[in-house]
Short mmCIF file of C-alpha atoms in Angstrom, two decimals:
data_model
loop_
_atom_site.label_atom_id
_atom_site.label_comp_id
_atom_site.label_asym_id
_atom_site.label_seq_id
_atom_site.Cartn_x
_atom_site.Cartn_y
_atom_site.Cartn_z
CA UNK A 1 10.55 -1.95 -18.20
CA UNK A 2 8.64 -0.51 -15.27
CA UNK A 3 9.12 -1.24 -12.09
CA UNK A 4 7.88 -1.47 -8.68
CA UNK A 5 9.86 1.13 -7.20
CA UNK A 6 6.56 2.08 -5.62
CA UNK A 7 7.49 -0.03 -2.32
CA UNK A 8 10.29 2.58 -2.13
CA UNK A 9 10.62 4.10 1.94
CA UNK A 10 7.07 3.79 2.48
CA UNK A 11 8.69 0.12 3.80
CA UNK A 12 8.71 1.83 7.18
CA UNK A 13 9.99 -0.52 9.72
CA UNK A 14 11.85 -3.09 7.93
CA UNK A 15 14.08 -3.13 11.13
CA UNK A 16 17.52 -4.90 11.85
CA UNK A 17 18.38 -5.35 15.61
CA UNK A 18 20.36 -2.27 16.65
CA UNK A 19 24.21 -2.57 17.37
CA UNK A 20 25.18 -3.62 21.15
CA UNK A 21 23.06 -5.83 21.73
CA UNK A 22 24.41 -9.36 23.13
CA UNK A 23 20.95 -11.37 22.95
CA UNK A 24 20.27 -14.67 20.95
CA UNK A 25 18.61 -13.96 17.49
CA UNK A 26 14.87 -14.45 17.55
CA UNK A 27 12.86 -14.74 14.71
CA UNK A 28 9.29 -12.93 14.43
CA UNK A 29 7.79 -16.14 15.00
CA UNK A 30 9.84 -16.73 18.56
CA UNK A 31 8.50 -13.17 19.77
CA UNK A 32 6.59 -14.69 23.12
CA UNK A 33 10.27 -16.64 23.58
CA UNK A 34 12.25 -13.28 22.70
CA UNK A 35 10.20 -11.12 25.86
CA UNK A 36 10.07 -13.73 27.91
CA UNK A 37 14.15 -14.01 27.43
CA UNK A 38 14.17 -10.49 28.64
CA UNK A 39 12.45 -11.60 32.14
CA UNK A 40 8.97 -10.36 31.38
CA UNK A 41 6.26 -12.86 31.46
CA UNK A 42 4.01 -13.12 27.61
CA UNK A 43 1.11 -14.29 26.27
CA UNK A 44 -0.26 -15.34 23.16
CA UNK A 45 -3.76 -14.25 22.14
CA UNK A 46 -5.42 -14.66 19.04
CA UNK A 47 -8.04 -12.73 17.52
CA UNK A 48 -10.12 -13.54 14.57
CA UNK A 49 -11.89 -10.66 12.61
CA UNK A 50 -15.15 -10.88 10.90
CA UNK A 51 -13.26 -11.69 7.85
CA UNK A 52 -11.96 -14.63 8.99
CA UNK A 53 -8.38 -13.34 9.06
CA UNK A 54 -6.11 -14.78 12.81
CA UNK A 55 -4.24 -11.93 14.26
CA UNK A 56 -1.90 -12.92 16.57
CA UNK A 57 -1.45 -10.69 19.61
CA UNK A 58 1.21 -10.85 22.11
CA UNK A 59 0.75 -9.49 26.06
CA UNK A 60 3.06 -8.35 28.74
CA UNK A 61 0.56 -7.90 31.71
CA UNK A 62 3.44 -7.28 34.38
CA UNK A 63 6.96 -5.37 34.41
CA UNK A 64 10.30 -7.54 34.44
CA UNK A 65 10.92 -10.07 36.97
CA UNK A 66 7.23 -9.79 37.99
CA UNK A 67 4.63 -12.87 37.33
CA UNK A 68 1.31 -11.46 39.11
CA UNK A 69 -0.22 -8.20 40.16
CA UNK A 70 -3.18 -7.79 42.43
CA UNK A 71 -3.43 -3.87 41.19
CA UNK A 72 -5.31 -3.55 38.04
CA UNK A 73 -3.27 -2.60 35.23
CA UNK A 74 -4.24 0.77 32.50
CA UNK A 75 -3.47 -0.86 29.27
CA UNK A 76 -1.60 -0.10 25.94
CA UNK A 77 -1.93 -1.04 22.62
CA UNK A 78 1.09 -0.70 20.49
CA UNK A 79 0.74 -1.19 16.50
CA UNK A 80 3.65 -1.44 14.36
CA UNK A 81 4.26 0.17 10.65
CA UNK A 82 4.09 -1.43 7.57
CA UNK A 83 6.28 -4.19 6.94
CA UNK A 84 6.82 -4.67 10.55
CA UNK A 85 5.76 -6.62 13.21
CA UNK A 86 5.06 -6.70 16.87
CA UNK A 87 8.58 -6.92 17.65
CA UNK A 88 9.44 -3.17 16.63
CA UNK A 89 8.38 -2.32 19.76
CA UNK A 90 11.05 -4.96 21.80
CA UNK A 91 13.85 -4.23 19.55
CA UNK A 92 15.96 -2.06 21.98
CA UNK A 93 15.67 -4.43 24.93
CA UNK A 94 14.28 -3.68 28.51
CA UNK A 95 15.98 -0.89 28.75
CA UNK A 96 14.80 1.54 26.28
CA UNK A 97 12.10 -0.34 24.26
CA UNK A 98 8.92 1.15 24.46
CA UNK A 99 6.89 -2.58 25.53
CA UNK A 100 9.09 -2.94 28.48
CA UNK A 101 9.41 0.90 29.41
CA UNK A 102 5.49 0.57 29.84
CA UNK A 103 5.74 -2.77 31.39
CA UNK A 104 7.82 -1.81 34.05
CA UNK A 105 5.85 1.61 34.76
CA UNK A 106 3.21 -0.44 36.10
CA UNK A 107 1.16 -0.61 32.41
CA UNK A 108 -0.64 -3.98 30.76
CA UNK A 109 0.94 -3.92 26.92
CA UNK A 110 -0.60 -5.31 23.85
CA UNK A 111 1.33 -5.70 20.86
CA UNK A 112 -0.98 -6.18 17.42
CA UNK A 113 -0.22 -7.62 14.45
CA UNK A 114 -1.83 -6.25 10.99
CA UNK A 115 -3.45 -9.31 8.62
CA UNK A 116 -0.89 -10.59 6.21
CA UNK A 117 2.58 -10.35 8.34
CA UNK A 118 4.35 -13.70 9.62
CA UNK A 119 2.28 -13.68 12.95
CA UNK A 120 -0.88 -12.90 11.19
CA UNK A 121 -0.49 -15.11 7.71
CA UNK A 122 -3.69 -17.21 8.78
CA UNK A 123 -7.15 -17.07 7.48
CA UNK A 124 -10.08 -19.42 8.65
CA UNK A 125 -10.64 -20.45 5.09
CA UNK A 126 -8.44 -18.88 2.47
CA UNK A 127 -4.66 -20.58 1.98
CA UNK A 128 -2.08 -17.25 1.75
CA UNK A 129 -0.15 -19.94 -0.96
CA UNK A 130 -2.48 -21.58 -2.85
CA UNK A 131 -4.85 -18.34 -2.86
CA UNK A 132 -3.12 -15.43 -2.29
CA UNK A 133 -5.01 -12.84 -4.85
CA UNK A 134 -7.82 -12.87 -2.54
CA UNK A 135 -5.79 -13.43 1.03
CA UNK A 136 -3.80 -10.50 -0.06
CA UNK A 137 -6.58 -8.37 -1.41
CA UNK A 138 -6.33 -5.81 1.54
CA UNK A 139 -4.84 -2.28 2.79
CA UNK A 140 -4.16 -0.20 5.10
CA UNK A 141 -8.13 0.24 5.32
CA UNK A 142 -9.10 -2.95 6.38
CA UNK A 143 -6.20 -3.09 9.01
CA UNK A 144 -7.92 -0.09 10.82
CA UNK A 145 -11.40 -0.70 10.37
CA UNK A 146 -11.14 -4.62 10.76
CA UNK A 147 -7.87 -5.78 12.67
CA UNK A 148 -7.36 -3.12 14.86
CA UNK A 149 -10.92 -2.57 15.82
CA UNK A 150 -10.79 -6.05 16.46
CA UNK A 151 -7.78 -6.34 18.73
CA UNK A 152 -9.09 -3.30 20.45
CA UNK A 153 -12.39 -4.76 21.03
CA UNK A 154 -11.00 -8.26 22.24
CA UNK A 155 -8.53 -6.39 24.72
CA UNK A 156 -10.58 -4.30 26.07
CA UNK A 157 -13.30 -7.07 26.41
CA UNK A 158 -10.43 -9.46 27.99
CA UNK A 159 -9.07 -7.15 30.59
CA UNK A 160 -12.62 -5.90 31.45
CA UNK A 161 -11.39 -2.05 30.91
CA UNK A 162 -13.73 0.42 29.00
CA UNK A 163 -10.56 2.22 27.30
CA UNK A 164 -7.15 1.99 26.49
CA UNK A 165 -3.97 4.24 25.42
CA UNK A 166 -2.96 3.54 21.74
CA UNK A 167 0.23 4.38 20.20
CA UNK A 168 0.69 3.65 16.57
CA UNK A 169 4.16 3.85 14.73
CA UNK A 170 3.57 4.85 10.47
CA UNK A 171 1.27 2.75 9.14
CA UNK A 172 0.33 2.01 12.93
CA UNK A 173 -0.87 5.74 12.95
CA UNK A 174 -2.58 5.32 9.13
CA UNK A 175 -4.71 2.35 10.64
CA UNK A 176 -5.99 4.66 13.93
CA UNK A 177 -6.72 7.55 11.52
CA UNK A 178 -8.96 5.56 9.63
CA UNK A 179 -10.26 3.67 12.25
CA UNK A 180 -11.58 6.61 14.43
CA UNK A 181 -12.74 8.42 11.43
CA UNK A 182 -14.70 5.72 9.57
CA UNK A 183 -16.08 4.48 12.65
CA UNK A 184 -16.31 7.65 14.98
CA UNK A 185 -17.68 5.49 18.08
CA UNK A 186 -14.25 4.02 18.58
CA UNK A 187 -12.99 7.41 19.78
CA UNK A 188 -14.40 6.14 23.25
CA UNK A 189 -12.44 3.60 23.65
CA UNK A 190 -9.18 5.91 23.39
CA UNK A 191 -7.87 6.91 26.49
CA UNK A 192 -5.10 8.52 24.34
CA UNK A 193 -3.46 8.46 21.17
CA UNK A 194 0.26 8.81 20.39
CA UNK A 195 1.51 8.45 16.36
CA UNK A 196 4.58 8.46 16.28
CA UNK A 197 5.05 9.47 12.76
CA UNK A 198 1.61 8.49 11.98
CA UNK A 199 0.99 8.98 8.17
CA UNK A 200 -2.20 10.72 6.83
CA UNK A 201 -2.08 13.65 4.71
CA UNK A 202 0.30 13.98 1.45
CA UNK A 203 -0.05 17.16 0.09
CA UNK A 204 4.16 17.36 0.95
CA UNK A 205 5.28 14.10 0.42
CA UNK A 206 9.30 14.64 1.10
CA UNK A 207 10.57 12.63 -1.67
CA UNK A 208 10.63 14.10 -5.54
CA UNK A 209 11.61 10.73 -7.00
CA UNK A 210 8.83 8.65 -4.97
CA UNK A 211 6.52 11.29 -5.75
CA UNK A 212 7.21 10.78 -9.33
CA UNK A 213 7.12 6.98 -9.40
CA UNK A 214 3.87 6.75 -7.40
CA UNK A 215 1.68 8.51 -10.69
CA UNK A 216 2.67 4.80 -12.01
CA UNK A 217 0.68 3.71 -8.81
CA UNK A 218 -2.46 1.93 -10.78
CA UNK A 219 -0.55 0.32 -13.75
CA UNK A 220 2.00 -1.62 -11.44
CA UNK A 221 -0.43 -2.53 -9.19
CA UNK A 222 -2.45 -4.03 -11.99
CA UNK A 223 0.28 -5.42 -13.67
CA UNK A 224 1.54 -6.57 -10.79
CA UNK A 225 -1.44 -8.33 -10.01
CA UNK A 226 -1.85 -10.16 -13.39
CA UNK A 227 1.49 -11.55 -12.52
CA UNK A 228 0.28 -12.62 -9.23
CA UNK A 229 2.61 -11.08 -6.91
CA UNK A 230 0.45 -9.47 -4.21
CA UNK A 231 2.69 -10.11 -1.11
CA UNK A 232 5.90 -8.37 -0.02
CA UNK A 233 7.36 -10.92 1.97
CA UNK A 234 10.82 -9.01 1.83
CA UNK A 235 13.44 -9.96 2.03
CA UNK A 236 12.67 -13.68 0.67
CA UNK A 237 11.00 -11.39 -2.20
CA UNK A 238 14.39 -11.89 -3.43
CA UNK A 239 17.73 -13.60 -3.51
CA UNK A 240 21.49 -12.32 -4.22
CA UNK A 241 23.35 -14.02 -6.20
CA UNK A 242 27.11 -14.82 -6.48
CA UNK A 243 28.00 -11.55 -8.46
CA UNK A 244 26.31 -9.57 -5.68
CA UNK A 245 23.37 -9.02 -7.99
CA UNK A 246 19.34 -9.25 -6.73
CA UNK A 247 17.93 -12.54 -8.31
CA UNK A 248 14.25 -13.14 -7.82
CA UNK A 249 12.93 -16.22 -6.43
CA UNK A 250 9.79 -15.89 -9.31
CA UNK A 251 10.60 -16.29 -12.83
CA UNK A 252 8.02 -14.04 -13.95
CA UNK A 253 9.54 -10.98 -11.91
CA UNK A 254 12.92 -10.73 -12.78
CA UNK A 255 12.58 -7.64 -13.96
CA UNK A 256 12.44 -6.46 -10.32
CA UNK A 257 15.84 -6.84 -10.00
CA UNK A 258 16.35 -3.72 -11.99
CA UNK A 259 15.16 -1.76 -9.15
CA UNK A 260 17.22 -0.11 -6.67
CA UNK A 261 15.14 1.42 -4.04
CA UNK A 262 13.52 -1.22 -2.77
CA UNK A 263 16.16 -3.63 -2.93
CA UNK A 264 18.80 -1.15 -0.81
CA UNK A 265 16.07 -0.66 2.10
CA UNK A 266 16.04 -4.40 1.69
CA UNK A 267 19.72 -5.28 2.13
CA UNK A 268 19.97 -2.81 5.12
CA UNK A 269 18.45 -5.25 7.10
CA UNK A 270 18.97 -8.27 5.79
CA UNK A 271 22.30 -8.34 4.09
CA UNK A 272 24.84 -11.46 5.68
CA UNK A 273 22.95 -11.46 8.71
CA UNK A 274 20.39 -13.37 10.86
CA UNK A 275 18.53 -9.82 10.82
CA UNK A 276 16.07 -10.45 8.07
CA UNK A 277 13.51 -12.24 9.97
CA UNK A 278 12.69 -8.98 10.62
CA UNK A 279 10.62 -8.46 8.25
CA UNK A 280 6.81 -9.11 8.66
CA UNK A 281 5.99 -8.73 5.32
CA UNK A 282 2.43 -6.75 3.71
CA UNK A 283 0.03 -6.91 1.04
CA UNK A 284 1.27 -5.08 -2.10
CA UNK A 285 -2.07 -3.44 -2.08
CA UNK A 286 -0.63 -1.48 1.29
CA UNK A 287 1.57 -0.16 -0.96
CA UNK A 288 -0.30 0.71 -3.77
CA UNK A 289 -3.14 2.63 -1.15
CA UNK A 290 -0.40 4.73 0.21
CA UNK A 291 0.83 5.24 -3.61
CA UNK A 292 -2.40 6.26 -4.66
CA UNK A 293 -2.65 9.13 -1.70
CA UNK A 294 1.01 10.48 -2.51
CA UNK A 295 -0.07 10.51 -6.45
CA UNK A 296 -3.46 12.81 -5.34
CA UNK A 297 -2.22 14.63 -2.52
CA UNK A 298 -5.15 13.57 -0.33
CA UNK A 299 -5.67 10.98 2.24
CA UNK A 300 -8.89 8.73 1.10
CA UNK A 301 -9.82 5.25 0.74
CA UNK A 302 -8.95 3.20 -2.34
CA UNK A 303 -9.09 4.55 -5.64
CA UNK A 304 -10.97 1.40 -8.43
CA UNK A 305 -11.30 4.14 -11.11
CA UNK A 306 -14.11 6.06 -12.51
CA UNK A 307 -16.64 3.63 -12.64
CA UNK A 308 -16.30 0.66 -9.98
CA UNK A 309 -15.86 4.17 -7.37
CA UNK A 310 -19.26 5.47 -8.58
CA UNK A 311 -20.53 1.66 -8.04
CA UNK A 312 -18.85 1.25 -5.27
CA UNK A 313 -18.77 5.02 -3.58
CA UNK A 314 -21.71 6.22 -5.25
CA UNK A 315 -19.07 9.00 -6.52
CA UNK A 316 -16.20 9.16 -9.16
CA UNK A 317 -13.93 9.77 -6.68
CA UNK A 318 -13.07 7.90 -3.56
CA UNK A 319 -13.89 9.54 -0.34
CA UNK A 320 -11.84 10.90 1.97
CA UNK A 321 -10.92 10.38 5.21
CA UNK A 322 -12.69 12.91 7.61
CA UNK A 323 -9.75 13.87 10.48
CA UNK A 324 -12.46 16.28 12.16
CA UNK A 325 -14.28 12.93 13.31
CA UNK A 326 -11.63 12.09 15.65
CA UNK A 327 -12.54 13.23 19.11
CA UNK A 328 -10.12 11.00 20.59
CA UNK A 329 -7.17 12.61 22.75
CA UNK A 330 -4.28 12.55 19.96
CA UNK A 331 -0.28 13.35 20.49
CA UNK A 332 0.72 13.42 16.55
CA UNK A 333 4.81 13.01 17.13
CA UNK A 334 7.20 14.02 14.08
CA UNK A 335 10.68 14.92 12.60
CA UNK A 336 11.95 17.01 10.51
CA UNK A 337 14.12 14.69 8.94
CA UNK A 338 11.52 12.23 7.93
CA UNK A 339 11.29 11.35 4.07
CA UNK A 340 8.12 10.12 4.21
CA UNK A 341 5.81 13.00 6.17
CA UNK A 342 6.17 16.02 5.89
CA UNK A 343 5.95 18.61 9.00
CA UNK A 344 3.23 20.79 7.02
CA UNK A 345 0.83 17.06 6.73
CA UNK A 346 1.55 17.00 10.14
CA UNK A 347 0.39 20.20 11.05
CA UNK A 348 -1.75 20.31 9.05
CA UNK A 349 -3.73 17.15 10.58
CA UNK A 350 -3.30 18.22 13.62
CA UNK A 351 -5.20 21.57 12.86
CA UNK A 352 -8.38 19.18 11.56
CA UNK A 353 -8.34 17.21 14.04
CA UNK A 354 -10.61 18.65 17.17
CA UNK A 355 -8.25 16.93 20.07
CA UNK A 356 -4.80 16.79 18.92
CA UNK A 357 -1.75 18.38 19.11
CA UNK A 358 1.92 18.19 17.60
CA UNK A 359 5.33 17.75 19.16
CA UNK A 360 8.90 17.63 17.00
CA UNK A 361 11.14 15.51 18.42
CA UNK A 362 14.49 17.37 19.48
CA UNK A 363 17.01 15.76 17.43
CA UNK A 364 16.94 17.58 14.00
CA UNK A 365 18.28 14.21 11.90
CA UNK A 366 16.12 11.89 13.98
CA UNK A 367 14.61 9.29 10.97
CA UNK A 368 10.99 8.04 10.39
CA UNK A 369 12.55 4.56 11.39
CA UNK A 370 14.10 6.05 14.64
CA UNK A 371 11.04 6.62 16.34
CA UNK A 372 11.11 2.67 16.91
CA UNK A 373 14.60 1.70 16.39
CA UNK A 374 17.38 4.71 17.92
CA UNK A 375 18.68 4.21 21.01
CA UNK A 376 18.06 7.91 22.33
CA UNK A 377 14.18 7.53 21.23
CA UNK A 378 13.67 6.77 25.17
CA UNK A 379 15.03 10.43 25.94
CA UNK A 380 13.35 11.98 22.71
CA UNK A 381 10.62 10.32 23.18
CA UNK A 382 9.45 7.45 25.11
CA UNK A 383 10.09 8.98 28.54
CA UNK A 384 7.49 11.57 27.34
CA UNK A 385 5.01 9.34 26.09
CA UNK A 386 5.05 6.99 28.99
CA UNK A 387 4.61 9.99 31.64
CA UNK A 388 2.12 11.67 29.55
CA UNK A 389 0.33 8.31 29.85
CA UNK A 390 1.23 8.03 33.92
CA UNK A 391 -0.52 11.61 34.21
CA UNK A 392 -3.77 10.97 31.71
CA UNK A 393 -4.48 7.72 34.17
CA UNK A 394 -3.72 9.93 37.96
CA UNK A 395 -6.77 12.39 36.63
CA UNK A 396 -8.71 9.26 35.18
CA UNK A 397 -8.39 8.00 38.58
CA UNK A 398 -9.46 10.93 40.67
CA UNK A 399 -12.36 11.59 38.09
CA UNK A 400 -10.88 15.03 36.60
#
């Protein structure tokens, strides 16, 4: 029977809470409680796109131990990858968590959250129970163009700044892509850009067997849909049962359980352990987009077939997603050792886009997930970012 193997890696941040750590649990839900454990002060904002979808957004306007600031604050946006939440970017605790390590360099952080995770499961009028083919009915597209143009719009609006610094981890960096190159007037509001294995172009997808299962892309996702599963609210998706074996809480799919991939990434996080409410969860349709880009070796917008594209696009084929529209000021970080983007995607991005440029982190094994979740990403990476960032606001503030 086939199977929807097509989740496979492209679950991106599906975190557990490193090792060492001696904090209380905190669920995705507690994440204001979790920062403000940590000393730093947070807010709760939330922002409602012209869809009606909530996004909850969390704030850390000052560093640790601080609870005012008469200096105005630059400010950061941090988006998480798919399947994640705003809580990637706390995971490592004040010491070497990206949120904090811009906190405490003197920086006002916003975390987002994409339509259809924990934090953002709300919709002015649609129930994501009772009507979830049409709460779910979104991808990576409408998180650019809708949430995070939102969020960056009510930030920038509620701090009173004209631009920010964005960093985007995976998906995070998928959403800014299409963002700033569907809607090209958004590249002002970029102070700078760092992806941090932001995923665009496919022509090198790593992965042979994921490459293979995605040309199934359009028949699971339709089948899928018949069946009604359109979230991935993993791991509640499924259930072990006493022989160790993956039981599904849905009658209808238990032929998921034959599946391997997804259910391993699963279990890594969330096996015995209070670790699985770290999962934010994702439309299936996510999936499916970034299935139908590895399948055709492009990066475009959703694929409905032949004829709803020419009704919809006015073509047969969907159209692609122009890079060389992004003026903004972009930092495209990668590894070599990442199964789901390829160095030559990265490159080649970089080369289309007219402001960008490409740095390998220096740890050959370093993992898509570790950009968010390794202890030594503040060395690899972070410290770089956040200076970067210190120096980009010194010219902005002596008008160079």
């Amino acid at each position: 029977m086939w199977s929807l193997a097509l989740l496979f890696g492209l679950v991106v941040c599906t975190l557990s809470v490193p090792t060492g750590r001696n904090s209380p649990a905190f669920a995705i839900e507690e994440t204001a409680e979790w920062i403000r454990y940590e000393g730093y002060v947070a807010e709760t904002h939330n922002v409602v796109t012209h869809d009606g979808y909530i996004l909850e957004v969390h704030r850390i306007p000052y560093g640790r131990f601080q609870t005012a600031s008469t200096a105005k604050r630059p400010v950061v946006f941090l988006m998480h990858g798919l399947m994640a939440a705003s809580n990637c970017y706390i995971l490592l605790g004040p010491q070497n968590s990206l949120a904090y390590n811009y906190a405490d360099a003197g920086f006002d952080v916003w975390l987002g959250n994409a339509r259809g995770n924990k934090l953002s499961r709300r919709h002015e009028e649609l129930d994501p129970d009772n009507q979830k083919r049409d709460f779910f009915d979104f991808s990576f597209e409408e998180i650019g163009k809708y949430d995070v143009a939102q969020m960056i719009d009510y930030v920038l609006e509620y701090t009173g700044s004209e631009q920010l610094h964005y960093v985007g981890h995976s998906q995070g960096g998928t959403a800014f892509l299409v963002l700033a190159s569907s809607l090209p007037e958004y590249n002002a509001k970029f102070a700078s850009v760092n992806l941090l294995a932001g995923v665009g172009y496919q022509n090198y997808f790593p992965s042979l067997p994921l490459r293979t299962l995605a040309r199934l892309t359009n028949t699971i996702y339709a089948s899928a849909v018949a069946l009604g599963l359109v979230e991935v609210a993993a791991p509640s998706f499924f259930r072990r049962g006493d022989d160790d074996s993956i039981i599904n809480a849905v009658p209808e799919d238990e032929y998921l359980s034959e599946l391997s991939t997804i259910t391993e990434l699963l279990r890594d996080g969330a096996d015995d352990s209070d670790n699985s409410n770290m999962f934010g969860g994702a439309a299936l349709k996510q999936i499916a987009h970034f299935g139908q880009n590895i399948r055709d070796k492009t990066f475009r917008r959703w694929d409905y077939g032949l004829l709803e594209n020419r009704r919809v696009y006015g073509s047969v084929s969907p159209p692609v997603y122009d890079l060389s529209l992004i003026t903004s000021n972009v930092t495209m970080h990668y590894t070599v050792s990442d199964v789901l983007l390829d160095e030559r995607d990265v490159l080649a991005m970089v080369n289309d886009l007219p402001n960008a440029r490409a740095r390998k982190v220096a740890r050959e094994d370093f993992s898509h997930l570790d950009f968010v979740a390794a202890l030594d990403a503040k060395e690899l990476l972070t410290d770089y970012i956040i200076e970067s960032t210190v120096q980009i606001e010194n010219l902005r503030s002596t008008g160079k």
